[in-house]
PDB file of C-alpha atoms in Angstrom:
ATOM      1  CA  UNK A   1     -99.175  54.113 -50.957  1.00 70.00           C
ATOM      2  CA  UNK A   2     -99.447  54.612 -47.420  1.00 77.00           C
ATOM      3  CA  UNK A   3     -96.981  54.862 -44.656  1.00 86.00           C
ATOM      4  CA  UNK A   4     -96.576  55.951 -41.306  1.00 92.00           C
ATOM      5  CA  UNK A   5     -93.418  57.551 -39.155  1.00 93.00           C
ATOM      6  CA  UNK A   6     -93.112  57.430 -35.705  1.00 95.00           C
ATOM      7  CA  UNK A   7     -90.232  59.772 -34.248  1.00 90.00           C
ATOM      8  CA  UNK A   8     -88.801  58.499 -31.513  1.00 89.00           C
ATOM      9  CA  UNK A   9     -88.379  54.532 -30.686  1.00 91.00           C
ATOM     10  CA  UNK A  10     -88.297  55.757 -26.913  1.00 95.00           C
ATOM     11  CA  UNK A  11     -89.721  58.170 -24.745  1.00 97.00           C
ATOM     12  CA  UNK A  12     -89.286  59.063 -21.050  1.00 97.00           C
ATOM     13  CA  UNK A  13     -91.137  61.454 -19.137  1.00 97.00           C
ATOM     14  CA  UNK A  14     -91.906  62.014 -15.631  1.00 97.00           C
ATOM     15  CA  UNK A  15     -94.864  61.316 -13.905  1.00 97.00           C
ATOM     16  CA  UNK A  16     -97.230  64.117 -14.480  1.00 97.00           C
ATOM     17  CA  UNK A  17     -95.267  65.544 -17.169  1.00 98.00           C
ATOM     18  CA  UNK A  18     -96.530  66.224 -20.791  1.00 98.00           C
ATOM     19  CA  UNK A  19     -96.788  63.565 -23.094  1.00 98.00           C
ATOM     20  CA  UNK A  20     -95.938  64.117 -26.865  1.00 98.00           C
ATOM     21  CA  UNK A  21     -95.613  60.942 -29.061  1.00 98.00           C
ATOM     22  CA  UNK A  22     -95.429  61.915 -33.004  1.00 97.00           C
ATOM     23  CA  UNK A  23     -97.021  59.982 -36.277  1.00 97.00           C
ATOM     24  CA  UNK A  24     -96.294  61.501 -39.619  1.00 96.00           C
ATOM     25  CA  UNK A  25     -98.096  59.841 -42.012  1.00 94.00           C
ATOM     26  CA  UNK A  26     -98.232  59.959 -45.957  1.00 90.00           C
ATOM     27  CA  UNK A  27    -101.120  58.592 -47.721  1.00 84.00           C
ATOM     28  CA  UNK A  28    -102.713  59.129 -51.451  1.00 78.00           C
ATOM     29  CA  UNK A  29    -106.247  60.063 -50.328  1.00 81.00           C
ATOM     30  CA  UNK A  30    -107.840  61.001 -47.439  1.00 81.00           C
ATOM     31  CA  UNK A  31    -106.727  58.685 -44.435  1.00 88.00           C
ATOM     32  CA  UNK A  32    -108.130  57.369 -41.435  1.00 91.00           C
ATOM     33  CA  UNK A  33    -105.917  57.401 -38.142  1.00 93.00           C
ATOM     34  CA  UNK A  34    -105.631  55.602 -35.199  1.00 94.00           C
ATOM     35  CA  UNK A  35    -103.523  55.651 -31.806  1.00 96.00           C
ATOM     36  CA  UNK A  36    -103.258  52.167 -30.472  1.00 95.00           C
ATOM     37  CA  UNK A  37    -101.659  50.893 -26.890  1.00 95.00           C
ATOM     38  CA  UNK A  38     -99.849  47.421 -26.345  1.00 91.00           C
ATOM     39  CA  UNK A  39     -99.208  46.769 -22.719  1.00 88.00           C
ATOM     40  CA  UNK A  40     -96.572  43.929 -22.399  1.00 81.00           C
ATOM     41  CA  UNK A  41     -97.956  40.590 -23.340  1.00 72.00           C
ATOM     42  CA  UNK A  42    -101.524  42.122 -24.118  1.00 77.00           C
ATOM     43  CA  UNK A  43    -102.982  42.614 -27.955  1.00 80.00           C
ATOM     44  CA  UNK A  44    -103.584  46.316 -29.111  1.00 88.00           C
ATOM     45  CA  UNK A  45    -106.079  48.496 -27.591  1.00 90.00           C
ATOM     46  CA  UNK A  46    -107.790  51.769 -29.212  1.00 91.00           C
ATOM     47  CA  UNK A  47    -106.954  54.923 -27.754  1.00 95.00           C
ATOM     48  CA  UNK A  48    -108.885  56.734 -30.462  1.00 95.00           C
ATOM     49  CA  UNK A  49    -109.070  57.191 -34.129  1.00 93.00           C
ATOM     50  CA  UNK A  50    -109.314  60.430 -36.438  1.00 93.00           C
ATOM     51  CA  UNK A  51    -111.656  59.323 -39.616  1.00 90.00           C
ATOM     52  CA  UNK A  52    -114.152  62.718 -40.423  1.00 88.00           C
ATOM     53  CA  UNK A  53    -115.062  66.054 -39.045  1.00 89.00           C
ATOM     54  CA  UNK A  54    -113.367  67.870 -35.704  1.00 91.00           C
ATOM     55  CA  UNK A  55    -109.411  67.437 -36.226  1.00 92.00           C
ATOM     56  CA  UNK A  56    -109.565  67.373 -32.511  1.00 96.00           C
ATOM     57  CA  UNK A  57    -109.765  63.865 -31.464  1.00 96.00           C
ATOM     58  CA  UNK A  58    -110.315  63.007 -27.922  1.00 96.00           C
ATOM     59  CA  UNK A  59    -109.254  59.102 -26.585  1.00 95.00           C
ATOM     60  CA  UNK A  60    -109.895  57.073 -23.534  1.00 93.00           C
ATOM     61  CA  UNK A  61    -107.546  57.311 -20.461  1.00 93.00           C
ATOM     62  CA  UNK A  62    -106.840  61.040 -21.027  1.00 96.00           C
ATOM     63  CA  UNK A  63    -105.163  61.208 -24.802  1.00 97.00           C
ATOM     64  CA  UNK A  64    -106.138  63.201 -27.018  1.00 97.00           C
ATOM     65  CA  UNK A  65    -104.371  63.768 -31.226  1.00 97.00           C
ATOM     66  CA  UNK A  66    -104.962  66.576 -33.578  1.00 96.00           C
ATOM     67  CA  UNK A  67    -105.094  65.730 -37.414  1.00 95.00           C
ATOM     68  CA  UNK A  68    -103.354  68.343 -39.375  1.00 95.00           C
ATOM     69  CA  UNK A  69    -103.730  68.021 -42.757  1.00 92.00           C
ATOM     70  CA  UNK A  70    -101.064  70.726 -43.387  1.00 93.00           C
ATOM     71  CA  UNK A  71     -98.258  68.816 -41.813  1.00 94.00           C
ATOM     72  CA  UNK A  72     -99.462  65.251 -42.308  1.00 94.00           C
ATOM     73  CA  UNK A  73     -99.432  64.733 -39.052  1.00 96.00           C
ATOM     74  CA  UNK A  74    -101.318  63.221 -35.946  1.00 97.00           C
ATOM     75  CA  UNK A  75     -99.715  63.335 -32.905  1.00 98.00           C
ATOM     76  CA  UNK A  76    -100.909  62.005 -29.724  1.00 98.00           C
ATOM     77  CA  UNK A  77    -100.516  64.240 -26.252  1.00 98.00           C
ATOM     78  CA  UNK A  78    -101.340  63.923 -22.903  1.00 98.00           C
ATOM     79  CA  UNK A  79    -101.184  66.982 -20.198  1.00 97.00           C
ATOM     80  CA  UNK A  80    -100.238  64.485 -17.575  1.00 97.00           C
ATOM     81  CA  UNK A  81     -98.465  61.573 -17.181  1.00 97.00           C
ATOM     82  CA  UNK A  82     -99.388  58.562 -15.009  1.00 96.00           C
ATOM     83  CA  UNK A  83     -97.294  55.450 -14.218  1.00 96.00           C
ATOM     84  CA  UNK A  84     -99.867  53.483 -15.861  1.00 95.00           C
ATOM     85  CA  UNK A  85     -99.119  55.056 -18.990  1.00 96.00           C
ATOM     86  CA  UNK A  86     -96.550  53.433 -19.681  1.00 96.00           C
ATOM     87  CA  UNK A  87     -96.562  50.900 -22.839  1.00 96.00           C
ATOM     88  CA  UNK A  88     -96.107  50.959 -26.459  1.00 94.00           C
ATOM     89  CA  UNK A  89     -98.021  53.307 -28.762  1.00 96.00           C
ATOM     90  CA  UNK A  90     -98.792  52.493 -31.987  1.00 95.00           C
ATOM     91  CA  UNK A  91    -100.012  54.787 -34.985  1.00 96.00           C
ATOM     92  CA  UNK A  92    -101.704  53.500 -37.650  1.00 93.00           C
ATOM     93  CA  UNK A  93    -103.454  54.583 -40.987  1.00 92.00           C
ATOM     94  CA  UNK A  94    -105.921  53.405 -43.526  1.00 88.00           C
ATOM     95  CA  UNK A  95    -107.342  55.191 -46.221  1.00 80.00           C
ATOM     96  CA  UNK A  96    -110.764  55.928 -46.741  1.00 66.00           C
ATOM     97  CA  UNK A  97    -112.770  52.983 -47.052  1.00 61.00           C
ATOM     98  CA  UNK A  98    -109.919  50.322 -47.553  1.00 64.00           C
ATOM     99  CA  UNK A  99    -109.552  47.350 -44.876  1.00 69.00           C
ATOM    100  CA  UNK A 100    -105.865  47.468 -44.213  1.00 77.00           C
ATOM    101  CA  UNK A 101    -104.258  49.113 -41.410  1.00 85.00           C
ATOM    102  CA  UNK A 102    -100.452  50.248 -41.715  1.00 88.00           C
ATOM    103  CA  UNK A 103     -98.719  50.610 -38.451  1.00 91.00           C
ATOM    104  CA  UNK A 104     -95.631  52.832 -37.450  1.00 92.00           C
ATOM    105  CA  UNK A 105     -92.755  51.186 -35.648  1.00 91.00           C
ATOM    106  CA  UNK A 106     -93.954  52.092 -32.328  1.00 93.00           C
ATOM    107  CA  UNK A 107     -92.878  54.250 -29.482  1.00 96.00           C
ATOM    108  CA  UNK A 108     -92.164  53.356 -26.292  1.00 95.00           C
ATOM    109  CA  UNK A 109     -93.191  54.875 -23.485  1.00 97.00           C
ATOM    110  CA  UNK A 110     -91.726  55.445 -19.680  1.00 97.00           C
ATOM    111  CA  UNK A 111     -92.894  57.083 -17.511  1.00 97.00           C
ATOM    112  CA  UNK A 112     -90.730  58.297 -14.482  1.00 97.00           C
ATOM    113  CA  UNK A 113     -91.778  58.290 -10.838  1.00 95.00           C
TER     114      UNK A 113
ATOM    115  CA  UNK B   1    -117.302  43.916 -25.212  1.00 65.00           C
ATOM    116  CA  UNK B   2    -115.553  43.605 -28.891  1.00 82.00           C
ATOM    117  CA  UNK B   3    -113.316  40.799 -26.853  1.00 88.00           C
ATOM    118  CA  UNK B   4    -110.779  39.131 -29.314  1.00 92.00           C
ATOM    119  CA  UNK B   5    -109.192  36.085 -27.859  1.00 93.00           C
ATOM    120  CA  UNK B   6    -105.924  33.787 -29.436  1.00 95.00           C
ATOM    121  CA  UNK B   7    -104.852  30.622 -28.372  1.00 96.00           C
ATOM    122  CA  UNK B   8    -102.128  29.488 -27.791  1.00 96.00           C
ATOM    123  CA  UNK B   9    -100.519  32.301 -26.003  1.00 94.00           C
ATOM    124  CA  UNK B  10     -97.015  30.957 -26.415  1.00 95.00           C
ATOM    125  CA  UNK B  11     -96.028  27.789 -28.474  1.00 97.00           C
ATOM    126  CA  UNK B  12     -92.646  26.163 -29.038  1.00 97.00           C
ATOM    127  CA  UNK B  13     -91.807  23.504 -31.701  1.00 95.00           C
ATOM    128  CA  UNK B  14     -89.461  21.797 -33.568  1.00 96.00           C
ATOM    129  CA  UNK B  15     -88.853  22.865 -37.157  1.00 96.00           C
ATOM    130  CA  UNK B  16     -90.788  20.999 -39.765  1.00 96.00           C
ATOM    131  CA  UNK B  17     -94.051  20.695 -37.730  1.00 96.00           C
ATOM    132  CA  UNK B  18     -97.016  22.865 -38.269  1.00 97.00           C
ATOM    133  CA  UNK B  19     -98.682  25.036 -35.256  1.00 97.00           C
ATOM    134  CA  UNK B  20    -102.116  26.214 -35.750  1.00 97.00           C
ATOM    135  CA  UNK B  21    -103.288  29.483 -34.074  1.00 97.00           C
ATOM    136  CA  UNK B  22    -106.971  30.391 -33.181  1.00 97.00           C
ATOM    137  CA  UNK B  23    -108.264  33.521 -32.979  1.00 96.00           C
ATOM    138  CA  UNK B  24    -111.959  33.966 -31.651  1.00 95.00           C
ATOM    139  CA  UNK B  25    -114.323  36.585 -30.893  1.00 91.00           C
ATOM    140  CA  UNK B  26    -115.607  36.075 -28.046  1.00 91.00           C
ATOM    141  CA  UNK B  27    -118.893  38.617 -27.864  1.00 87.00           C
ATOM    142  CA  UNK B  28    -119.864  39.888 -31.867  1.00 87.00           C
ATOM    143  CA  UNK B  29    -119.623  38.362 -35.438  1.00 88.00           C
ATOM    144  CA  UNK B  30    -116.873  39.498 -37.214  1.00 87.00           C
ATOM    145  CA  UNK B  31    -117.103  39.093 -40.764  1.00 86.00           C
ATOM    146  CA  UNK B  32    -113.844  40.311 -41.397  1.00 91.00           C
ATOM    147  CA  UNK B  33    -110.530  39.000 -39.638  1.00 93.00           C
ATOM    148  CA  UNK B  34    -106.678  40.080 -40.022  1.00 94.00           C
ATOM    149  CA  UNK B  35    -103.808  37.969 -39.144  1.00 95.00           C
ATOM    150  CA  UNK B  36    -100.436  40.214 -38.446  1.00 94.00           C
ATOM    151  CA  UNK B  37     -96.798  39.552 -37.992  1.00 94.00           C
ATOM    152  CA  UNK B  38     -94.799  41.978 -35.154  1.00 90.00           C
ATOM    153  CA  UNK B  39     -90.983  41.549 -35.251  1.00 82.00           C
ATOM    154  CA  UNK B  40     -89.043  42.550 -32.159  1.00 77.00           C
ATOM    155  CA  UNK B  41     -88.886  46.155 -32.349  1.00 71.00           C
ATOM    156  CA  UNK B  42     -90.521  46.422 -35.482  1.00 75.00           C
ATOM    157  CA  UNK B  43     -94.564  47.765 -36.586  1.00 82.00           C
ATOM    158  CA  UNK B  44     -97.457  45.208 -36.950  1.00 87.00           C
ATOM    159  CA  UNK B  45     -97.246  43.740 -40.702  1.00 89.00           C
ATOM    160  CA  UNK B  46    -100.582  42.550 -42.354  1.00 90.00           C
ATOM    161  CA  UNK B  47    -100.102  39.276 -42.946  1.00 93.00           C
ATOM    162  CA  UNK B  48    -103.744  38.518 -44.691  1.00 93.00           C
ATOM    163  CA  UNK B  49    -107.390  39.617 -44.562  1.00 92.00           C
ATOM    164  CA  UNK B  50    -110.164  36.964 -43.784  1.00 90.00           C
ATOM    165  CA  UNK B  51    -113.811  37.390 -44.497  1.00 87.00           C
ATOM    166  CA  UNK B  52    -115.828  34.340 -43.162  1.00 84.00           C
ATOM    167  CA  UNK B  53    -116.431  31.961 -45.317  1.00 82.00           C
ATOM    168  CA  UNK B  54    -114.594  32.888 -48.381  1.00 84.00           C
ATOM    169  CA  UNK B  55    -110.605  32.566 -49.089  1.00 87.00           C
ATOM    170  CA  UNK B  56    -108.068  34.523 -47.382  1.00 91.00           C
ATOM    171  CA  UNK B  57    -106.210  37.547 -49.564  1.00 92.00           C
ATOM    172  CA  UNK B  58    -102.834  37.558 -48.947  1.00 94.00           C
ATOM    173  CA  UNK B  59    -100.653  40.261 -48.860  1.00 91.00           C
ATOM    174  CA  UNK B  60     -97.621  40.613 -51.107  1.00 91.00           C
ATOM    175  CA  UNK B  61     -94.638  38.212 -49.917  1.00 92.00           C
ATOM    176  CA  UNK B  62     -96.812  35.871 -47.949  1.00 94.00           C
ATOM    177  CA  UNK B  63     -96.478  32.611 -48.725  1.00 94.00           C
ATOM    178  CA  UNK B  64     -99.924  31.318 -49.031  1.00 92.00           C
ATOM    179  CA  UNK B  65     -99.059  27.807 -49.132  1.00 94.00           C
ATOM    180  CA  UNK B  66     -96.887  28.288 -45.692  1.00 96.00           C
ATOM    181  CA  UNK B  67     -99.323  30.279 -43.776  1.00 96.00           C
ATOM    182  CA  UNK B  68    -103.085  28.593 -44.388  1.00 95.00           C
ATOM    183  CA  UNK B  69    -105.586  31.037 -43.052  1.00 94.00           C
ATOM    184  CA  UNK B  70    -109.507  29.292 -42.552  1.00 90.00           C
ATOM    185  CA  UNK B  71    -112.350  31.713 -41.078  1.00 89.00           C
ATOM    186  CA  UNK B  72    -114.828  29.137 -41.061  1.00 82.00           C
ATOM    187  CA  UNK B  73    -117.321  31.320 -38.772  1.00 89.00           C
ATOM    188  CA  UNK B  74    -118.093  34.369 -37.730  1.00 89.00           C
ATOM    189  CA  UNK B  75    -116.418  33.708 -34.469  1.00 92.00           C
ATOM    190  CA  UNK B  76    -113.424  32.128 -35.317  1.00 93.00           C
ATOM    191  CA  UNK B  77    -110.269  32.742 -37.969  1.00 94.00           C
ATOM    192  CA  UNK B  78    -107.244  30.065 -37.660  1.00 95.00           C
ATOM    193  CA  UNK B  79    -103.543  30.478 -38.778  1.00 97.00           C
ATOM    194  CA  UNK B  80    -101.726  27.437 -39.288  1.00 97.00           C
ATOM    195  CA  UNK B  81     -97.801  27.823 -40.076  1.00 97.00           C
ATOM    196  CA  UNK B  82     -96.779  24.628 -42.451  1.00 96.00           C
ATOM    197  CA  UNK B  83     -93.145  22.772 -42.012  1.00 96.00           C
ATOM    198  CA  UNK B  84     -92.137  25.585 -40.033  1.00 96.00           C
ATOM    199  CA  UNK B  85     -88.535  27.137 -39.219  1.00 96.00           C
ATOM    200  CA  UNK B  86     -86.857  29.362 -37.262  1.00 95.00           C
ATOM    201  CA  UNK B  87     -87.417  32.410 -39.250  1.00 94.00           C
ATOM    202  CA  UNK B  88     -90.948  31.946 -38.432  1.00 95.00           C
ATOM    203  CA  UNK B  89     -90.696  32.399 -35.072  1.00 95.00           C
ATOM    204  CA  UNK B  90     -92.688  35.875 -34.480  1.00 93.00           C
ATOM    205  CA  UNK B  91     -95.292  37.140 -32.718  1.00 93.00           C
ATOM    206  CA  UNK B  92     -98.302  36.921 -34.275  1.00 95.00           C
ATOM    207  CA  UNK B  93    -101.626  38.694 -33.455  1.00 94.00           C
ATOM    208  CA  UNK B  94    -105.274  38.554 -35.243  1.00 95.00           C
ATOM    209  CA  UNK B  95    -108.181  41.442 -35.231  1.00 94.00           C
ATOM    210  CA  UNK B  96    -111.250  40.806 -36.010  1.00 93.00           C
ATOM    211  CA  UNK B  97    -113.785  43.533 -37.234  1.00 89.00           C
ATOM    212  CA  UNK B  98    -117.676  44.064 -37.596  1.00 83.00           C
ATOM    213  CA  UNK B  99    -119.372  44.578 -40.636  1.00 76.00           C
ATOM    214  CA  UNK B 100    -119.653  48.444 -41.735  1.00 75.00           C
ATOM    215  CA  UNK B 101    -117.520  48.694 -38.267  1.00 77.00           C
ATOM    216  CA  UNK B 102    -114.029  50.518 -38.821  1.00 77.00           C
ATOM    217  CA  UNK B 103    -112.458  49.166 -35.922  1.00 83.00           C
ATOM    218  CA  UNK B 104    -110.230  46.677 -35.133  1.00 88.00           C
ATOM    219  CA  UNK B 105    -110.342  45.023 -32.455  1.00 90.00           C
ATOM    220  CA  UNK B 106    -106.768  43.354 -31.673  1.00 92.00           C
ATOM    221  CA  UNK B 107    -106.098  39.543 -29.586  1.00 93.00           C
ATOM    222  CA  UNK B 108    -103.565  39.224 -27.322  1.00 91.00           C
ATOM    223  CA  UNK B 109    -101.160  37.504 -29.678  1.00 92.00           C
ATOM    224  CA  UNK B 110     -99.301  34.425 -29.775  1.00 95.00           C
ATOM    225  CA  UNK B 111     -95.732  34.025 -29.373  1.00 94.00           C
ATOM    226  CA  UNK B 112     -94.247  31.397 -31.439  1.00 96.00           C
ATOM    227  CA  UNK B 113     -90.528  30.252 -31.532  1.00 96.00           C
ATOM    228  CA  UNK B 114     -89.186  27.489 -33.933  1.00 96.00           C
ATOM    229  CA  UNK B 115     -86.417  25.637 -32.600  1.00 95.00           C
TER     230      UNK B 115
END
């Protein structure tokens, strides 16, 4: 069975400030991830996904998430915030080949002028 | 491109009446389309998976009967809610996918409230 955690409902950080959002996942076999954004009234937009090879992911607008197998865990960073970061952040996972996706609860993000 | 749209964007009725929802995809062929359920402050849930032309598989706990899915072409999945009641009132979003493609690619959603 698959699952994913997101720590943290909320997070606030200033304008060109770090950004750390965290997904834990569990999943039988070998997932895929995925970082999603929802701005307010908008569907869900990829930020980047994590399925084979470099653990390094990089993701539009700046983001970037390391897979680490170790610690079941794919969190997403930014060096720098920008106002137009904010919005919710989704995780997601889907193991290898399978069509489902299972999101996280979402994190919310604000960003502080 | 990959542009998913939904229609309508917000929809109010009374309860026993059915709402349908559209979901398009506006510039590829998706052969596969998903239909989720977001609750306030809650994840996305799967709802069902669509492939065109075939019937919808449901996931566990959704009432088939209540929630008809038709993906009649490879442009265009509907969700129609049957006799429906306040507890239905959700946001609901579709994503449609490519074939061999891993990606989803999400709609806007549709916000619907059962008085």
């Amino acid at each position: 069975a698959q699952s994913v955690t997101q720590l943290g409902s909320h997070v606030s950080v200033s304008e060109g400030a770090l950004v750390l959002l965290r997904c834990n996942y569990s999943s039988s076999v070998p997932p895929y991830l995925f970082w999603y954004v929802q701005y307010p009234n908008q569907g869900l937009q990829l930020l980047l996904k994590y399925t084979t090879g470099a653990t390094l992911v990089k993701g539009i607008n700046g983001f970037e998430a390391e897979f680490k197998k170790s610690e079941t865990s794919f969190h997403l960073t930014k060096p720098s915030a920008h106002m137009s970061d904010a919005a919710e952040y989704f995780c997601a996972v889907s193991e290898t080949g399978a069509n489902n996706l299972f999101f996280g609860t979402g994190t919310r993000l604000t960003v502080i002028p | 491109g990959a542009v998913v749209s939904q229609h309508p964007s917000r929809v109010i009725c009374k309860s026993g009446t059915s709402v349908k929802i559209e979901c398009r995809s506006l510039d590829f062929q998706a052969t596969t389309m998903f239909w989720y359920r977001q609750f306030p402050k809650k994840s996305l849930m799967l709802m069902a998976t669509s492939n065109e032309g075939s019937k919808a598989t449901y996931e566990q706990g959704v009432e088939k009967d209540k929630f008809l899915i038709n993906h009649a072409s490879l442009t265009l999945s509907t969700l129609t809610v049957t006799s429906a009641h306040p507890e239905d009132s959700s946001f609901y979003i579709c994503s449609a996918r490519l074939a061999g493609v891993l990606t989803q690619y999400f709609g806007p959603g549709t916000r619907l409230t059962v008085l």
